[in-house]
PDB file of C-alpha atoms in Angstrom:
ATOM      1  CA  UNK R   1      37.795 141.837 341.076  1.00  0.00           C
ATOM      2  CA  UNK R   2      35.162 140.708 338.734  1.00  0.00           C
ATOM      3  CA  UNK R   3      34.515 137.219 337.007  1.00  0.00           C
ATOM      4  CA  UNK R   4      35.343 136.642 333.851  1.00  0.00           C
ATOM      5  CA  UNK R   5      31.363 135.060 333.511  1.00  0.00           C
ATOM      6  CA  UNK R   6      30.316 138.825 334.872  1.00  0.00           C
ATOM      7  CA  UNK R   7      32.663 140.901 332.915  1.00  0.00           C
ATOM      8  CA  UNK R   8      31.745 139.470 329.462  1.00  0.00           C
ATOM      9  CA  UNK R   9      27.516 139.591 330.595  1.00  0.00           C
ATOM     10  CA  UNK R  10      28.232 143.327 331.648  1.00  0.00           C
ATOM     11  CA  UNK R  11      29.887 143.197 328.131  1.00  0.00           C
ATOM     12  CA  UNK R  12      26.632 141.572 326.764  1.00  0.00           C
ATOM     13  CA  UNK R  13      24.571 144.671 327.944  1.00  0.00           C
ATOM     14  CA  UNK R  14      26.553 147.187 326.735  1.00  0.00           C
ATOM     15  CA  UNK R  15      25.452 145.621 323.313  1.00  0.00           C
ATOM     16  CA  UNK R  16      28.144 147.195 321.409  1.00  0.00           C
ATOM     17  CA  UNK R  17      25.824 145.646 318.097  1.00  0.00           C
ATOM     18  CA  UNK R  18      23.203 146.882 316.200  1.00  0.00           C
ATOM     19  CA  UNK R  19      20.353 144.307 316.689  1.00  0.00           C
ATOM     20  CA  UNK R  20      18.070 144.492 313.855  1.00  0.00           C
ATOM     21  CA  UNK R  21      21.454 143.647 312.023  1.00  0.00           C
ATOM     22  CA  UNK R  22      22.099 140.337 313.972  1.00  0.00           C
ATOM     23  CA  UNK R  23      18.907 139.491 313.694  1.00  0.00           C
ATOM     24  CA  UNK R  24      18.478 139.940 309.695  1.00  0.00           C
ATOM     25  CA  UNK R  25      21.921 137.587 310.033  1.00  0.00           C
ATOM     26  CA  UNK R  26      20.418 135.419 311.965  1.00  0.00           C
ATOM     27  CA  UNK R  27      16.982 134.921 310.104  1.00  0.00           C
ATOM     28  CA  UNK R  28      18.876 134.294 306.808  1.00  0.00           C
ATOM     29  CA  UNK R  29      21.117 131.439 308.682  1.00  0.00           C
ATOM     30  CA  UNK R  30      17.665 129.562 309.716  1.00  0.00           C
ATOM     31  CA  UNK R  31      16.206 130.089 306.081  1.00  0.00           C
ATOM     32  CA  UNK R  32      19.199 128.698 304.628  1.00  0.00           C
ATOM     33  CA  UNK R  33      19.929 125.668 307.298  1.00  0.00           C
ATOM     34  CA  UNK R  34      16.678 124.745 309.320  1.00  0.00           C
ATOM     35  CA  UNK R  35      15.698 125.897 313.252  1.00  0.00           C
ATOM     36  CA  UNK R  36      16.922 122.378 313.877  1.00  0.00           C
ATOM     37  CA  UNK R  37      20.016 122.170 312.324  1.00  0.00           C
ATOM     38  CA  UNK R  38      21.072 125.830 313.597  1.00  0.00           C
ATOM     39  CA  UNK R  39      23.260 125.603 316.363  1.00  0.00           C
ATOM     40  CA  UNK R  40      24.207 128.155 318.724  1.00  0.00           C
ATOM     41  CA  UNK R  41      27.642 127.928 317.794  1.00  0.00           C
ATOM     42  CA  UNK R  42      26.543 129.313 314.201  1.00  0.00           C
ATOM     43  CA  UNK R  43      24.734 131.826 315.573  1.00  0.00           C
ATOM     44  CA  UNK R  44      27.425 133.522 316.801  1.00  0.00           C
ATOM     45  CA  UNK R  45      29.687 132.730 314.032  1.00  0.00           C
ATOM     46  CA  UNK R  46      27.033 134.411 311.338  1.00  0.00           C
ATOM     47  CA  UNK R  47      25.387 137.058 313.820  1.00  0.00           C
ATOM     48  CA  UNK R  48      29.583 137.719 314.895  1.00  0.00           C
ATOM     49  CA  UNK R  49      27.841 138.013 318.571  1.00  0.00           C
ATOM     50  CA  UNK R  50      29.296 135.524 321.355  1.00  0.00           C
ATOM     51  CA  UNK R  51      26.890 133.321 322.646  1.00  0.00           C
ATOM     52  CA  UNK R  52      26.902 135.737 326.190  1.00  0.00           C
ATOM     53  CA  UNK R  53      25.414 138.515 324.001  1.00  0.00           C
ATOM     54  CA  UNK R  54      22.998 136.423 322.748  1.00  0.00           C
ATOM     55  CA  UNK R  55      21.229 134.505 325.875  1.00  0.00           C
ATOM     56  CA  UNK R  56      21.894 138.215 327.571  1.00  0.00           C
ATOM     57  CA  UNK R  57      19.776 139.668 324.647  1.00  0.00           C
ATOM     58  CA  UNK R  58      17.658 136.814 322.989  1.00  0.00           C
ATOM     59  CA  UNK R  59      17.535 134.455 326.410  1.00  0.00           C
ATOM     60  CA  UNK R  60      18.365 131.048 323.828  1.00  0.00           C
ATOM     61  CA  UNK R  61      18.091 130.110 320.124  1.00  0.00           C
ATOM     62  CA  UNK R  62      14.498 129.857 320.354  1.00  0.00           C
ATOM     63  CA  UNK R  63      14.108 133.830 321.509  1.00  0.00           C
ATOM     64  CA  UNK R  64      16.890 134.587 318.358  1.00  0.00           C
ATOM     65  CA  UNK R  65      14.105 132.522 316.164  1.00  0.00           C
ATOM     66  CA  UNK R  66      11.158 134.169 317.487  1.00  0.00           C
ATOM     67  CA  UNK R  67      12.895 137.637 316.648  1.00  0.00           C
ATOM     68  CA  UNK R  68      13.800 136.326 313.101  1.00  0.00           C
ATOM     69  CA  UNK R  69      10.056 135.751 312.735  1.00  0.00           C
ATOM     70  CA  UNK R  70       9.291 139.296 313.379  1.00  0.00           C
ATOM     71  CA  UNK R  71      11.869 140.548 311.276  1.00  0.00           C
ATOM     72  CA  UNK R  72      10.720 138.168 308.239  1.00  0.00           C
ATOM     73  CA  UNK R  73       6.935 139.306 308.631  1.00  0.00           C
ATOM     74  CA  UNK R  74       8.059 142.936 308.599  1.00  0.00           C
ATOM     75  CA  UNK R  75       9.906 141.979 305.150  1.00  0.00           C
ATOM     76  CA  UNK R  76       7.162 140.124 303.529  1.00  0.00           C
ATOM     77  CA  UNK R  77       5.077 143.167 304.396  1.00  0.00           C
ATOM     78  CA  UNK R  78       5.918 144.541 301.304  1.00  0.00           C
ATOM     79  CA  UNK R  79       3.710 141.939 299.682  1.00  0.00           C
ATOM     80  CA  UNK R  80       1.263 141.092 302.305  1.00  0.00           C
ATOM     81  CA  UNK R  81       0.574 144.926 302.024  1.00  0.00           C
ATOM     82  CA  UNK R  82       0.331 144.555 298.460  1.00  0.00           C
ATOM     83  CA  UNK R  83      -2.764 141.701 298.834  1.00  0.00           C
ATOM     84  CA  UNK R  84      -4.181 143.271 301.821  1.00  0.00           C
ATOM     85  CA  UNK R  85      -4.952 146.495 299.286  1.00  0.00           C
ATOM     86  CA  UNK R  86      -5.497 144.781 296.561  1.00  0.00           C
ATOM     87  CA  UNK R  87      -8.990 145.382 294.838  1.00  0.00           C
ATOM     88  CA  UNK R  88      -8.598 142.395 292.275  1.00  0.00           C
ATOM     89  CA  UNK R  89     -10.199 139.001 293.896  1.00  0.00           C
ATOM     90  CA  UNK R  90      -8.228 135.933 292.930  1.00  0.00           C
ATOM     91  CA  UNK R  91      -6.122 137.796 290.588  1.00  0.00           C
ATOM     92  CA  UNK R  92      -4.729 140.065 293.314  1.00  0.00           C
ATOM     93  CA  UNK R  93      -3.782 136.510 294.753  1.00  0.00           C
ATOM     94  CA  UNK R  94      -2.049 134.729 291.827  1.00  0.00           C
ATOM     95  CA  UNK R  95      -0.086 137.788 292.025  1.00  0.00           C
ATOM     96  CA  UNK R  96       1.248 137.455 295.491  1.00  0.00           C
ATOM     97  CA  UNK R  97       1.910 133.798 294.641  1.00  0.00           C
ATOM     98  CA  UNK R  98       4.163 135.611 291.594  1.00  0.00           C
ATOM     99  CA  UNK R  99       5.378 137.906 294.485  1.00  0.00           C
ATOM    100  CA  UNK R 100       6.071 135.383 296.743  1.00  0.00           C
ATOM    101  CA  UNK R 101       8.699 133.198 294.235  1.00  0.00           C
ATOM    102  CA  UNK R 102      10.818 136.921 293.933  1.00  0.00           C
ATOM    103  CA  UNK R 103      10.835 137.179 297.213  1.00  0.00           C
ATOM    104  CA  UNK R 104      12.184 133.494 298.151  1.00  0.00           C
ATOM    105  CA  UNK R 105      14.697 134.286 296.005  1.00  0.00           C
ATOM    106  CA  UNK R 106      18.410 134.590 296.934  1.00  0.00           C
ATOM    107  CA  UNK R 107      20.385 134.942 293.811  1.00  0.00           C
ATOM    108  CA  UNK R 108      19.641 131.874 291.248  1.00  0.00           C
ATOM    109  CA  UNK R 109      18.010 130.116 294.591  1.00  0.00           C
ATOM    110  CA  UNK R 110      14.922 129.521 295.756  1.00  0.00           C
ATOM    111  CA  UNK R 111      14.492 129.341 299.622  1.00  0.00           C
ATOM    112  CA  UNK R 112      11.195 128.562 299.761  1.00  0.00           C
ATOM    113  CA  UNK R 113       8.885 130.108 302.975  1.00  0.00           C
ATOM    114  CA  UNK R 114      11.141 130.660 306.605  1.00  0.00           C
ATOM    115  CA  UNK R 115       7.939 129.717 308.401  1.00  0.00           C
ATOM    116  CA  UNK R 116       7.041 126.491 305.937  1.00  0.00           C
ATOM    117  CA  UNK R 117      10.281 125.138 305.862  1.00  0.00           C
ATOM    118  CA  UNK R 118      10.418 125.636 309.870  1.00  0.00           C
ATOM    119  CA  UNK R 119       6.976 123.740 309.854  1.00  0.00           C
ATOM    120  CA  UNK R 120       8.091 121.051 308.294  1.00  0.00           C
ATOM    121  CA  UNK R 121      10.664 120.099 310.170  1.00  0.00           C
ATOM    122  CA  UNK R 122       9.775 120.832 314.281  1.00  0.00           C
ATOM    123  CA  UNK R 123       7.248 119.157 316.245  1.00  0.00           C
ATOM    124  CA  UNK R 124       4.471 121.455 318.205  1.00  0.00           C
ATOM    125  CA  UNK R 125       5.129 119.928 321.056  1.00  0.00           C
ATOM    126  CA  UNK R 126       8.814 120.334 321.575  1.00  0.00           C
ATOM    127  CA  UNK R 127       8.616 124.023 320.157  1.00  0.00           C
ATOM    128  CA  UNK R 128       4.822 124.917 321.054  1.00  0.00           C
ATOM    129  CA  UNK R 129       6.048 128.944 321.238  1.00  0.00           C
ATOM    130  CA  UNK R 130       7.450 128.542 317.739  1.00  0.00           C
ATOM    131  CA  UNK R 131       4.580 126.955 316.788  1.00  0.00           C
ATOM    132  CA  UNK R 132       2.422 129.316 317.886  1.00  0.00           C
ATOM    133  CA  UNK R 133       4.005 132.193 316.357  1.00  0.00           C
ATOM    134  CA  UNK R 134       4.180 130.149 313.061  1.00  0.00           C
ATOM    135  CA  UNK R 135       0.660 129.539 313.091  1.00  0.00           C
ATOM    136  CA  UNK R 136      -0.159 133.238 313.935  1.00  0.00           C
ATOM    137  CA  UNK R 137       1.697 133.734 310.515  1.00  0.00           C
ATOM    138  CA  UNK R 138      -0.228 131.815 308.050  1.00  0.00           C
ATOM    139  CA  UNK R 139      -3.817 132.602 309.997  1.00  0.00           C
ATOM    140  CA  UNK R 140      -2.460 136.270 308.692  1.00  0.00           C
ATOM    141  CA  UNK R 141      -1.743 135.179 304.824  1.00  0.00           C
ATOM    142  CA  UNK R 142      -4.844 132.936 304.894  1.00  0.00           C
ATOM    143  CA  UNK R 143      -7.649 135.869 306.375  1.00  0.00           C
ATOM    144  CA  UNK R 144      -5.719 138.339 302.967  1.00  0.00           C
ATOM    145  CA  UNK R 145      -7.446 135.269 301.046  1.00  0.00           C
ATOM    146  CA  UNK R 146     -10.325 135.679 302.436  1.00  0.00           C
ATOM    147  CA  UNK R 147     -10.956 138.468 301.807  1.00  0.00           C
ATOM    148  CA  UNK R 148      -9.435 138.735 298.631  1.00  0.00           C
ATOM    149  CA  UNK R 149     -11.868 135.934 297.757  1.00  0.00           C
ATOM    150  CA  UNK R 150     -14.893 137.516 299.265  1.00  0.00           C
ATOM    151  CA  UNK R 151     -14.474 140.720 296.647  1.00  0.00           C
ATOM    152  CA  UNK R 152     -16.276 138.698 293.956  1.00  0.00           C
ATOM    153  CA  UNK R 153     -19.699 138.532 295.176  1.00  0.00           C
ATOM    154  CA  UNK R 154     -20.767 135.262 293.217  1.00  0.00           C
ATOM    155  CA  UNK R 155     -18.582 132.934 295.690  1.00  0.00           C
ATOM    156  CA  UNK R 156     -20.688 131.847 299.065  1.00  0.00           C
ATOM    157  CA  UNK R 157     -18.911 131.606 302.360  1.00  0.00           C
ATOM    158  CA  UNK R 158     -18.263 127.853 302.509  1.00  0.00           C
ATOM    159  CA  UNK R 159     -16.720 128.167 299.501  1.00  0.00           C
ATOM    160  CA  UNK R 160     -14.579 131.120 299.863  1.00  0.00           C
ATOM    161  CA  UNK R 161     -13.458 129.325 303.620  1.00  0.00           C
ATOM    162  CA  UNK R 162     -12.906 125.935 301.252  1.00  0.00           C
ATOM    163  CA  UNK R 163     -10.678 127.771 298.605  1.00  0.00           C
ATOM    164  CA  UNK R 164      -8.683 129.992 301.188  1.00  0.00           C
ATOM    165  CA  UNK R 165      -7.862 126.517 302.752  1.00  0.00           C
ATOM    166  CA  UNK R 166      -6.884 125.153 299.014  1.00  0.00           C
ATOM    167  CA  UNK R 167      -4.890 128.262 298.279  1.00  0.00           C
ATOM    168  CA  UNK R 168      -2.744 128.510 301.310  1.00  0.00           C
ATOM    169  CA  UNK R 169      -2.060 124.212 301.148  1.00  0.00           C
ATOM    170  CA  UNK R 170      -0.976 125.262 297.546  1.00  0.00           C
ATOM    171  CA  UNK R 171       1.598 127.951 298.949  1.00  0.00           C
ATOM    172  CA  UNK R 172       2.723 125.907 301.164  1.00  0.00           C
ATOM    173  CA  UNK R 173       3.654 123.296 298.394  1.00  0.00           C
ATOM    174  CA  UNK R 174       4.914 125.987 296.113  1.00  0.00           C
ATOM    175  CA  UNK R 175       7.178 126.635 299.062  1.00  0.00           C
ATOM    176  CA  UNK R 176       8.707 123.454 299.069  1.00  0.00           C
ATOM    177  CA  UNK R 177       8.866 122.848 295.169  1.00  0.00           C
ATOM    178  CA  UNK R 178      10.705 126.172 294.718  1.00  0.00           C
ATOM    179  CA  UNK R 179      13.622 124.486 296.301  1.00  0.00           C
ATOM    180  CA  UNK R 180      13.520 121.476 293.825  1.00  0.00           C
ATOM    181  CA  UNK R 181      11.799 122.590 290.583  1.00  0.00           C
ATOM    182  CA  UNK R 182      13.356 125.284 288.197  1.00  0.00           C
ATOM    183  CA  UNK R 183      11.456 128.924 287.685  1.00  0.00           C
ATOM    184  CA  UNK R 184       9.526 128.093 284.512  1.00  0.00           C
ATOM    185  CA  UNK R 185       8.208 124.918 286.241  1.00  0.00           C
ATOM    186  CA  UNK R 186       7.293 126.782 289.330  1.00  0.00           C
ATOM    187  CA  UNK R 187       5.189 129.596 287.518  1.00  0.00           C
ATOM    188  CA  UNK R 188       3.253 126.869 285.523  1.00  0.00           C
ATOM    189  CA  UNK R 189       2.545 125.609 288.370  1.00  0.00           C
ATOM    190  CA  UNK R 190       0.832 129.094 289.808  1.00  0.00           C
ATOM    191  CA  UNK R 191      -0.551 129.446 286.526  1.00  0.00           C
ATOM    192  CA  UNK R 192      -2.551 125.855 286.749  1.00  0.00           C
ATOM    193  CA  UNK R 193      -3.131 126.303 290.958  1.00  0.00           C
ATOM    194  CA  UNK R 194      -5.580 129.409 289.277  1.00  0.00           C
ATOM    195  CA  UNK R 195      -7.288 127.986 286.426  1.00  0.00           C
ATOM    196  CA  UNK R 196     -10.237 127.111 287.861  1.00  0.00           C
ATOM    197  CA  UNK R 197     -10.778 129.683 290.717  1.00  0.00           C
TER     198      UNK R 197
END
């Protein structure tokens, strides 16, 4: 007769769950709460997984994370792609900072970046794999600068490498004021960020 342990991981396999929808579940739960302050617990509760399924699928909370990265680059894609084709210099950036705000949006709230507000709040080394595949993240959004910045030929190389720096330390603060200062504030402040690029 089998184990109760090895019925519900034989169970786990089966994976009577779509994944990508767990994950999209799960991603929004760490936007809203923190990797930190994300328990397993809540996992299941919002992904509506038990925790079997989840270490037989994910391996911990850190492999559900990892997976809620991927999912949240494949979403911002739709604005990355946007910049990446862009033709306009620093214009076609200002407008993925506009972009950006819509996207952090859920509702009448601002959530600011997944990967910023994860940032701020883990330490590289107790989460170096996070780390790394936050890092990976912004390297992407800061290189679309770059070249974005390199389309107007009067800018030299130190200085495009300089403002792509600037730029993406802006983002990063736009992320975290979206979550204090109201919508009119936060496009002034995209609007002044680009005055003198």
């Amino acid at each position: 007769m089998l184990s109760f342990v090895v019925y519900l991981e034989i169970m786990a396999r089966k994976k009577q769950y779509n994944e990508n929808e767990v994950i999209e579940k799960a991603m929004h739960l760490f936007w809203r709460n923190g990797y930190e302050s994300t328990s397993v617990r809540m996992l299941e509760k919002e992904m509506g997984i038990n925790q079997f399924s989840i270490y037989a699928s994910f391996k911990n909370k850190e492999g559900v994370f990892l997976e809620s990265i991927k999912l949240y680059n494949k979403q911002i894609k739709a604005i990355t792609n946007t910049l990446e084709n862009s033709k306009n210099g620093v214009e076609g950036i200002k407008e993925y900072f506009f972009d950006f705000l819509n996207f952090s949006r859920e509702g009448a709230i601002f959530k600011g970046c997944l990967v910023t507000n994860t940032v701020n709040e883990i330490k590289e080394d107790s989460s170096p794999v996070i780390m790394a595949a936050l890092k990976r993240f912004s390297l992407t959004i800061r290189e679309l600068f770059v070249r974005n910045l390199k389309q107007d030929d009067e800018r030299d190389v130190k200085e495009i490498e300089a403002q792509a720096d600037y730029l993406m330390n802006a983002l990063l603060g736009l992320s975290i004021s979206s979550k204090v200062f109201k919508e009119e504030q936060l496009k002034d402040i995209i609007k002044i960020t680009f005055l003198h690029l």
